[in-house]
mmCIF file of N, CA and C in Angstrom:
data_model
loop_
_atom_site.group_PDB
_atom_site.id
_atom_site.type_symbol
_atom_site.label_atom_id
_atom_site.label_comp_id
_atom_site.label_asym_id
_atom_site.label_seq_id
_atom_site.Cartn_x
_atom_site.Cartn_y
_atom_site.Cartn_z
ATOM 1 N N GLU M 1043 -19.771 -47.399 -40.741
ATOM 2 C CA GLU M 1043 -19.406 -48.166 -39.565
ATOM 3 C C GLU M 1043 -18.713 -49.451 -40.017
ATOM 4 N N LEU M 1044 -17.622 -49.782 -39.358
ATOM 5 C CA LEU M 1044 -16.859 -50.978 -39.689
ATOM 6 C C LEU M 1044 -17.038 -52.031 -38.604
ATOM 7 N N PRO M 1045 -17.260 -53.280 -38.991
ATOM 8 C CA PRO M 1045 -17.535 -54.322 -37.995
ATOM 9 C C PRO M 1045 -16.321 -54.777 -37.192
ATOM 10 N N GLY M 1046 -15.126 -54.750 -37.771
ATOM 11 C CA GLY M 1046 -13.948 -55.265 -37.080
ATOM 12 C C GLY M 1046 -13.164 -54.195 -36.350
ATOM 13 N N ARG M 1047 -11.968 -54.580 -35.917
ATOM 14 C CA ARG M 1047 -11.144 -53.640 -35.145
ATOM 15 C C ARG M 1047 -9.768 -53.389 -35.735
ATOM 16 N N GLU M 1048 -9.313 -54.241 -36.635
ATOM 17 C CA GLU M 1048 -7.957 -54.094 -37.154
ATOM 18 C C GLU M 1048 -7.977 -53.884 -38.661
ATOM 19 N N TYR M 1049 -7.496 -52.698 -39.076
ATOM 20 C CA TYR M 1049 -7.482 -52.343 -40.486
ATOM 21 C C TYR M 1049 -6.178 -51.644 -40.837
ATOM 22 N N TYR M 1050 -5.857 -51.696 -42.124
ATOM 23 C CA TYR M 1050 -4.768 -50.906 -42.683
ATOM 24 C C TYR M 1050 -5.412 -49.935 -43.659
ATOM 25 N N TYR M 1051 -4.918 -48.708 -43.692
ATOM 26 C CA TYR M 1051 -5.563 -47.651 -44.460
ATOM 27 C C TYR M 1051 -4.519 -46.847 -45.227
ATOM 28 N N ALA M 1052 -4.795 -46.594 -46.510
ATOM 29 C CA ALA M 1052 -3.932 -45.743 -47.332
ATOM 30 C C ALA M 1052 -4.814 -44.743 -48.063
ATOM 31 N N SER M 1053 -4.306 -43.522 -48.234
ATOM 32 C CA SER M 1053 -5.114 -42.485 -48.868
ATOM 33 C C SER M 1053 -4.219 -41.529 -49.649
ATOM 34 N N LEU M 1054 -4.694 -41.114 -50.822
ATOM 35 C CA LEU M 1054 -4.038 -40.090 -51.627
ATOM 36 C C LEU M 1054 -5.074 -39.029 -51.956
ATOM 37 N N ARG M 1055 -4.670 -37.763 -51.915
ATOM 38 C CA ARG M 1055 -5.590 -36.677 -52.228
ATOM 39 C C ARG M 1055 -4.858 -35.636 -53.064
ATOM 40 N N PHE M 1056 -5.515 -35.206 -54.135
ATOM 41 C CA PHE M 1056 -4.948 -34.205 -55.035
ATOM 42 C C PHE M 1056 -5.925 -33.042 -55.132
ATOM 43 N N ASN M 1057 -5.499 -31.873 -54.725
ATOM 44 C CA ASN M 1057 -6.317 -30.667 -54.820
ATOM 45 C C ASN M 1057 -5.907 -29.850 -56.033
ATOM 46 N N ASN M 1058 -6.839 -29.069 -56.546
ATOM 47 C CA ASN M 1058 -6.572 -28.137 -57.642
ATOM 48 C C ASN M 1058 -5.913 -28.825 -58.827
ATOM 49 N N LEU M 1059 -6.583 -29.841 -59.324
ATOM 50 C CA LEU M 1059 -6.050 -30.600 -60.454
ATOM 51 C C LEU M 1059 -5.984 -29.760 -61.721
ATOM 52 N N PHE M 1060 -4.950 -29.998 -62.485
ATOM 53 C CA PHE M 1060 -4.752 -29.348 -63.770
ATOM 54 C C PHE M 1060 -4.778 -27.827 -63.602
ATOM 55 N N LYS M 1061 -5.388 -27.105 -64.511
ATOM 56 C CA LYS M 1061 -5.442 -25.648 -64.412
ATOM 57 C C LYS M 1061 -6.664 -25.181 -63.631
ATOM 58 N N ASP M 1062 -7.581 -26.068 -63.383
ATOM 59 C CA ASP M 1062 -8.808 -25.717 -62.659
ATOM 60 C C ASP M 1062 -8.542 -25.769 -61.163
ATOM 61 N N GLN M 1063 -8.740 -24.665 -60.472
ATOM 62 C CA GLN M 1063 -8.447 -24.580 -59.046
ATOM 63 C C GLN M 1063 -9.586 -25.091 -58.166
ATOM 64 N N ASN M 1064 -10.651 -25.564 -58.742
ATOM 65 C CA ASN M 1064 -11.819 -25.966 -57.961
ATOM 66 C C ASN M 1064 -12.096 -27.462 -58.036
ATOM 67 N N GLN M 1065 -11.068 -28.273 -58.171
ATOM 68 C CA GLN M 1065 -11.264 -29.719 -58.257
ATOM 69 C C GLN M 1065 -10.470 -30.433 -57.166
ATOM 70 N N MET M 1066 -10.993 -31.586 -56.777
ATOM 71 C CA MET M 1066 -10.314 -32.442 -55.808
ATOM 72 C C MET M 1066 -10.544 -33.896 -56.225
ATOM 73 N N PHE M 1067 -9.493 -34.686 -56.195
ATOM 74 C CA PHE M 1067 -9.555 -36.106 -56.522
ATOM 75 C C PHE M 1067 -8.893 -36.867 -55.381
ATOM 76 N N SER M 1068 -9.538 -37.933 -54.907
ATOM 77 C CA SER M 1068 -8.924 -38.730 -53.842
ATOM 78 C C SER M 1068 -9.157 -40.214 -54.084
ATOM 79 N N MET M 1069 -8.229 -41.015 -53.578
ATOM 80 C CA MET M 1069 -8.323 -42.476 -53.620
ATOM 81 C C MET M 1069 -8.009 -42.990 -52.226
ATOM 82 N N ARG M 1070 -8.778 -43.980 -51.791
ATOM 83 C CA ARG M 1070 -8.559 -44.586 -50.474
ATOM 84 C C ARG M 1070 -8.611 -46.094 -50.602
ATOM 85 N N TYR M 1071 -7.829 -46.762 -49.777
ATOM 86 C CA TYR M 1071 -7.891 -48.220 -49.724
ATOM 87 C C TYR M 1071 -7.904 -48.652 -48.260
ATOM 88 N N LEU M 1072 -8.821 -49.529 -47.940
ATOM 89 C CA LEU M 1072 -8.963 -50.066 -46.586
ATOM 90 C C LEU M 1072 -8.813 -51.574 -46.674
ATOM 91 N N LEU M 1073 -7.927 -52.145 -45.878
ATOM 92 C CA LEU M 1073 -7.659 -53.580 -45.877
ATOM 93 C C LEU M 1073 -7.943 -54.144 -44.496
ATOM 94 N N SER M 1074 -8.758 -55.190 -44.443
ATOM 95 C CA SER M 1074 -9.060 -55.843 -43.178
ATOM 96 C C SER M 1074 -7.901 -56.745 -42.779
ATOM 97 N N ALA M 1075 -7.384 -56.560 -41.576
ATOM 98 C CA ALA M 1075 -6.320 -57.430 -41.070
ATOM 99 C C ALA M 1075 -6.894 -58.782 -40.646
ATOM 100 N N LEU M 1076 -8.200 -58.863 -40.497
ATOM 101 C CA LEU M 1076 -8.848 -60.108 -40.080
ATOM 102 C C LEU M 1076 -8.862 -61.146 -41.191
ATOM 103 N N ASP M 1077 -9.314 -60.766 -42.393
ATOM 104 C CA ASP M 1077 -9.475 -61.763 -43.453
ATOM 105 C C ASP M 1077 -8.925 -61.336 -44.812
ATOM 106 N N GLY M 1078 -8.291 -60.175 -44.901
ATOM 107 C CA GLY M 1078 -7.686 -59.735 -46.152
ATOM 108 C C GLY M 1078 -8.660 -59.129 -47.156
ATOM 109 N N SER M 1079 -9.910 -58.948 -46.790
ATOM 110 C CA SER M 1079 -10.844 -58.287 -47.703
ATOM 111 C C SER M 1079 -10.492 -56.804 -47.773
ATOM 112 N N GLY M 1080 -10.885 -56.162 -48.865
ATOM 113 C CA GLY M 1080 -10.506 -54.776 -49.056
ATOM 114 C C GLY M 1080 -11.623 -53.930 -49.624
ATOM 115 N N LEU M 1081 -11.405 -52.622 -49.551
ATOM 116 C CA LEU M 1081 -12.367 -51.648 -50.046
ATOM 117 C C LEU M 1081 -11.582 -50.532 -50.725
ATOM 118 N N THR M 1082 -11.869 -50.285 -51.999
ATOM 119 C CA THR M 1082 -11.225 -49.215 -52.752
ATOM 120 C C THR M 1082 -12.265 -48.138 -53.033
ATOM 121 N N GLN M 1083 -11.926 -46.890 -52.757
ATOM 122 C CA GLN M 1083 -12.855 -45.785 -52.968
ATOM 123 C C GLN M 1083 -12.165 -44.694 -53.784
ATOM 124 N N ILE M 1084 -12.881 -44.184 -54.793
ATOM 125 C CA ILE M 1084 -12.388 -43.090 -55.633
ATOM 126 C C ILE M 1084 -13.420 -41.977 -55.581
ATOM 127 N N ASN M 1085 -12.950 -40.737 -55.412
ATOM 128 C CA ASN M 1085 -13.844 -39.598 -55.269
ATOM 129 C C ASN M 1085 -13.316 -38.430 -56.093
ATOM 130 N N TRP M 1086 -14.224 -37.745 -56.823
ATOM 131 C CA TRP M 1086 -13.893 -36.537 -57.569
ATOM 132 C C TRP M 1086 -14.932 -35.474 -57.239
ATOM 133 N N GLU M 1087 -14.472 -34.266 -56.929
ATOM 134 C CA GLU M 1087 -15.367 -33.150 -56.627
ATOM 135 C C GLU M 1087 -14.933 -31.929 -57.422
ATOM 136 N N LYS M 1088 -15.920 -31.131 -57.831
ATOM 137 C CA LYS M 1088 -15.637 -29.887 -58.555
ATOM 138 C C LYS M 1088 -16.544 -28.787 -58.029
ATOM 139 N N GLY M 1089 -15.940 -27.692 -57.609
ATOM 140 C CA GLY M 1089 -16.704 -26.545 -57.145
ATOM 141 C C GLY M 1089 -17.221 -25.741 -58.326
ATOM 142 N N ILE M 1090 -18.486 -25.336 -58.235
ATOM 143 C CA ILE M 1090 -19.106 -24.518 -59.275
ATOM 144 C C ILE M 1090 -19.623 -23.250 -58.603
ATOM 145 N N GLY M 1091 -18.999 -22.143 -58.916
ATOM 146 C CA GLY M 1091 -19.380 -20.896 -58.276
ATOM 147 C C GLY M 1091 -19.012 -20.902 -56.803
ATOM 148 N N ASP M 1092 -19.692 -20.087 -56.035
ATOM 149 C CA ASP M 1092 -19.412 -19.974 -54.606
ATOM 150 C C ASP M 1092 -20.228 -20.931 -53.752
ATOM 151 N N ARG M 1093 -21.275 -21.527 -54.308
ATOM 152 C CA ARG M 1093 -22.203 -22.305 -53.488
ATOM 153 C C ARG M 1093 -22.310 -23.782 -53.826
ATOM 154 N N TRP M 1094 -22.013 -24.173 -55.032
ATOM 155 C CA TRP M 1094 -22.296 -25.544 -55.478
ATOM 156 C C TRP M 1094 -21.044 -26.387 -55.637
ATOM 157 N N THR M 1095 -21.190 -27.667 -55.358
ATOM 158 C CA THR M 1095 -20.153 -28.667 -55.598
ATOM 159 C C THR M 1095 -20.830 -29.894 -56.200
ATOM 160 N N ILE M 1096 -20.275 -30.388 -57.299
ATOM 161 C CA ILE M 1096 -20.763 -31.651 -57.853
ATOM 162 C C ILE M 1096 -19.737 -32.723 -57.531
ATOM 163 N N TYR M 1097 -20.189 -33.967 -57.389
ATOM 164 C CA TYR M 1097 -19.247 -35.022 -57.047
ATOM 165 C C TYR M 1097 -19.672 -36.370 -57.605
ATOM 166 N N VAL M 1098 -18.676 -37.232 -57.777
ATOM 167 C CA VAL M 1098 -18.853 -38.617 -58.192
ATOM 168 C C VAL M 1098 -17.984 -39.443 -57.261
ATOM 169 N N GLU M 1099 -18.561 -40.498 -56.739
ATOM 170 C CA GLU M 1099 -17.812 -41.372 -55.834
ATOM 171 C C GLU M 1099 -18.131 -42.819 -56.166
ATOM 172 N N GLY M 1100 -17.117 -43.645 -56.210
ATOM 173 C CA GLY M 1100 -17.293 -45.069 -56.470
ATOM 174 C C GLY M 1100 -16.521 -45.892 -55.461
ATOM 175 N N THR M 1101 -17.110 -47.005 -55.063
ATOM 176 C CA THR M 1101 -16.478 -47.920 -54.113
ATOM 177 C C THR M 1101 -16.563 -49.339 -54.664
ATOM 178 N N VAL M 1102 -15.463 -50.064 -54.579
ATOM 179 C CA VAL M 1102 -15.426 -51.466 -54.990
ATOM 180 C C VAL M 1102 -14.867 -52.272 -53.828
ATOM 181 N N ASN M 1103 -15.578 -53.313 -53.437
ATOM 182 C CA ASN M 1103 -15.136 -54.190 -52.353
ATOM 183 C C ASN M 1103 -14.572 -55.465 -52.956
ATOM 184 N N ASN M 1104 -13.497 -55.992 -52.378
ATOM 185 C CA ASN M 1104 -12.942 -57.246 -52.876
ATOM 186 C C ASN M 1104 -12.707 -58.222 -51.726
ATOM 187 N N GLY M 1105 -12.911 -59.481 -52.037
ATOM 188 C CA GLY M 1105 -12.780 -60.549 -51.051
ATOM 189 C C GLY M 1105 -13.882 -61.578 -51.253
ATOM 190 N N ASP M 1106 -13.893 -62.606 -50.428
ATOM 191 C CA ASP M 1106 -14.937 -63.624 -50.495
ATOM 192 C C ASP M 1106 -16.283 -63.018 -50.110
ATOM 193 N N ASN M 1107 -17.356 -63.650 -50.555
ATOM 194 C CA ASN M 1107 -18.702 -63.133 -50.275
ATOM 195 C C ASN M 1107 -19.003 -63.004 -48.788
ATOM 196 N N ASN M 1108 -18.419 -63.848 -47.969
ATOM 197 C CA ASN M 1108 -18.693 -63.782 -46.524
ATOM 198 C C ASN M 1108 -17.580 -63.073 -45.745
ATOM 199 N N SER M 1109 -16.702 -62.345 -46.446
ATOM 200 C CA SER M 1109 -15.610 -61.646 -45.762
ATOM 201 C C SER M 1109 -16.104 -60.341 -45.151
ATOM 202 N N GLU M 1110 -15.293 -59.800 -44.264
ATOM 203 C CA GLU M 1110 -15.687 -58.656 -43.437
ATOM 204 C C GLU M 1110 -16.140 -57.429 -44.230
ATOM 205 N N LEU M 1111 -15.397 -57.028 -45.244
ATOM 206 C CA LEU M 1111 -15.732 -55.806 -45.972
ATOM 207 C C LEU M 1111 -16.629 -56.033 -47.186
ATOM 208 N N VAL M 1112 -17.008 -57.282 -47.446
ATOM 209 C CA VAL M 1112 -17.902 -57.578 -48.566
ATOM 210 C C VAL M 1112 -19.297 -57.950 -48.077
ATOM 211 N N LEU M 1113 -19.478 -58.168 -46.798
ATOM 212 C CA LEU M 1113 -20.799 -58.534 -46.267
ATOM 213 C C LEU M 1113 -21.859 -57.502 -46.623
ATOM 214 N N PHE M 1114 -21.469 -56.240 -46.713
ATOM 215 C CA PHE M 1114 -22.434 -55.175 -46.976
ATOM 216 C C PHE M 1114 -22.808 -55.113 -48.450
ATOM 217 N N ASP M 1115 -21.820 -55.035 -49.342
ATOM 218 C CA ASP M 1115 -22.086 -54.952 -50.775
ATOM 219 C C ASP M 1115 -20.792 -55.135 -51.555
ATOM 220 N N ARG M 1116 -20.920 -55.280 -52.865
ATOM 221 C CA ARG M 1116 -19.764 -55.431 -53.742
ATOM 222 C C ARG M 1116 -19.247 -54.093 -54.246
ATOM 223 N N GLY M 1117 -20.092 -53.091 -54.248
ATOM 224 C CA GLY M 1117 -19.666 -51.780 -54.722
ATOM 225 C C GLY M 1117 -20.824 -50.808 -54.778
ATOM 226 N N THR M 1118 -20.485 -49.534 -54.864
ATOM 227 C CA THR M 1118 -21.500 -48.484 -54.948
ATOM 228 C C THR M 1118 -20.997 -47.358 -55.844
ATOM 229 N N VAL M 1119 -21.943 -46.592 -56.384
ATOM 230 C CA VAL M 1119 -21.631 -45.388 -57.143
ATOM 231 C C VAL M 1119 -22.593 -44.306 -56.684
ATOM 232 N N PHE M 1120 -22.053 -43.139 -56.396
ATOM 233 C CA PHE M 1120 -22.859 -41.988 -55.999
ATOM 234 C C PHE M 1120 -22.574 -40.829 -56.951
ATOM 235 N N LEU M 1121 -23.609 -40.170 -57.391
ATOM 236 C CA LEU M 1121 -23.505 -38.938 -58.158
ATOM 237 C C LEU M 1121 -24.308 -37.902 -57.399
ATOM 238 N N GLY M 1122 -23.792 -36.708 -57.248
ATOM 239 C CA GLY M 1122 -24.563 -35.760 -56.478
ATOM 240 C C GLY M 1122 -24.093 -34.337 -56.616
ATOM 241 N N ALA M 1123 -24.829 -33.471 -55.919
ATOM 242 C CA ALA M 1123 -24.511 -32.054 -55.846
ATOM 243 C C ALA M 1123 -24.775 -31.583 -54.426
ATOM 244 N N LYS M 1124 -23.917 -30.666 -53.974
ATOM 245 C CA LYS M 1124 -24.069 -30.061 -52.643
ATOM 246 C C LYS M 1124 -24.161 -28.558 -52.814
ATOM 247 N N ALA M 1125 -24.991 -27.940 -51.994
ATOM 248 C CA ALA M 1125 -25.123 -26.477 -52.024
ATOM 249 C C ALA M 1125 -24.982 -25.935 -50.616
ATOM 250 N N VAL M 1126 -24.350 -24.793 -50.508
ATOM 251 C CA VAL M 1126 -24.202 -24.108 -49.237
ATOM 252 C C VAL M 1126 -24.934 -22.775 -49.330
ATOM 253 N N PHE M 1127 -25.867 -22.544 -48.405
ATOM 254 C CA PHE M 1127 -26.653 -21.299 -48.416
ATOM 255 C C PHE M 1127 -26.472 -20.568 -47.109
#
């Protein structure tokens, strides 16, 4: 959930990286039009077999400590696995 109303958003997504057909890499950037704070997100996913996906996601927020997109945190890292049954 985002607290403000005016943002600029850019996104790049690459499927089937290199010779491996089961990978996806994406980058996103969100910029607050209110105060210029920003959020950069990088995500990598790899399918394993028919049911499993492993992923790594990182987010870095930039701006002053009291700016709109930094009020929540400075950054996060997620490592995980998803299964479909």
